XYZ file of C-alpha atoms in Angstrom:
96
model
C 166.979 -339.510 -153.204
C 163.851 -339.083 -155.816
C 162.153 -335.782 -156.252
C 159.529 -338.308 -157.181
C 159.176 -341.667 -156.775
C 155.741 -343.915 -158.017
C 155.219 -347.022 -156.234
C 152.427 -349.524 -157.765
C 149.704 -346.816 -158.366
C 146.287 -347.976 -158.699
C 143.583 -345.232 -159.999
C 139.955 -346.095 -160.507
C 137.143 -344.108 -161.589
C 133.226 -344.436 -161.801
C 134.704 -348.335 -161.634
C 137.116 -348.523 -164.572
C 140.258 -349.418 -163.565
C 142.850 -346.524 -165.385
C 146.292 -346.913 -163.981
C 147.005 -350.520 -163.006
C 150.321 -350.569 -161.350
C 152.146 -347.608 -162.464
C 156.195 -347.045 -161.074
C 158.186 -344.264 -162.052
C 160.827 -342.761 -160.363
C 162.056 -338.713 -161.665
C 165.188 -337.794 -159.758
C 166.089 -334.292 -159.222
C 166.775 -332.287 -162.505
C 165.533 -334.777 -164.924
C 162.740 -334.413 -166.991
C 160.821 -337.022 -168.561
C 157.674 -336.730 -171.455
C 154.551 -338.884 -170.252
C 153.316 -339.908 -174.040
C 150.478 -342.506 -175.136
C 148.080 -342.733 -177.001
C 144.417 -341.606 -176.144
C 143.274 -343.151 -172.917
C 146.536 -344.426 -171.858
C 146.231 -342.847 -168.224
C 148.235 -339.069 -168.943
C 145.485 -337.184 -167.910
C 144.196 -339.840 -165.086
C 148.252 -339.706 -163.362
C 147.878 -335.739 -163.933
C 144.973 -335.736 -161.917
C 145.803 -338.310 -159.546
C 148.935 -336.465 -158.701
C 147.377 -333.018 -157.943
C 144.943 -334.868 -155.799
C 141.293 -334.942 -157.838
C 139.043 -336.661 -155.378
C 137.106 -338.362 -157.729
C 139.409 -341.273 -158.268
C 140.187 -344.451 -156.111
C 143.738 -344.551 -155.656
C 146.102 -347.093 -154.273
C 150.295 -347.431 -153.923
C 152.843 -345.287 -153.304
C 153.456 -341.897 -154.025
C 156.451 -340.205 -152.771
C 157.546 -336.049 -153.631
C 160.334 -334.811 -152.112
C 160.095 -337.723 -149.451
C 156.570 -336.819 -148.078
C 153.846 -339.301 -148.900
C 151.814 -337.414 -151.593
C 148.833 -339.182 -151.406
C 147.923 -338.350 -148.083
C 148.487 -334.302 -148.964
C 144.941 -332.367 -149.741
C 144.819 -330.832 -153.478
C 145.512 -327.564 -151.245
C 148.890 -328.813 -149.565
C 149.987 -330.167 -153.423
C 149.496 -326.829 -154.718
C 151.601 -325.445 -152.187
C 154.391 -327.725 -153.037
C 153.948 -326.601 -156.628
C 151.747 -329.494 -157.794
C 148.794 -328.903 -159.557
C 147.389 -328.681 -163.226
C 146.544 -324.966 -164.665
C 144.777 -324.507 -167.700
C 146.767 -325.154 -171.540
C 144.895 -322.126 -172.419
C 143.831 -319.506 -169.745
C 140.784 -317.629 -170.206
C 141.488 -314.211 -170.823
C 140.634 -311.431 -167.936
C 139.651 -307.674 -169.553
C 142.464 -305.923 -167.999
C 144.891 -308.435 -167.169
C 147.749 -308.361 -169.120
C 150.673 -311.188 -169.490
């Protein structure tokens, strides 16, 4: 079985068409590097994934077997999807 498996995926925003039929499949253990250049769609299947609202998404998303797509950004998180900053603000007081 996949850890995660991408059927088809479809993302749209503000009209413009971003991914356009995107499959990838990540079994357990593996790792993989998404790479392109600018405006390829990283950042667009980033945000798709940890379930921005602001897209129009279509396909097939599976994680650990559970339909993805159909998760809230909330329930993602919980599974341990989600996007954090590359470069956290720093907090007076809070230490690393």
């Amino acid at each position: 079985m996949s850890l995660l498996e991408i059927n088809k995926l479809y993302a749209k925003v503000n009209g413009r068409q971003i991914l356009q039929g995107l499959n990838l499949e990540v079994g357990a253990g593996q790792i993989h590097a998404i790479m392109g250049p600018n405006g390829s769609g990283k950042s667009t299947l980033a945000q798709v994934l940890a379930g921005r609202s602001s897209y129009e998404v279509s396909g097939t998303v599976r994680y650990k077997g559970e339909d993805l797509l159909q998760k809230s950004a909330e329930e993602r998180a919980r599974d341990g999807i989600f996007l954090a900053f590359q470069y956290p603000v720093e907090i007076p007081g809070v230490n690393n």
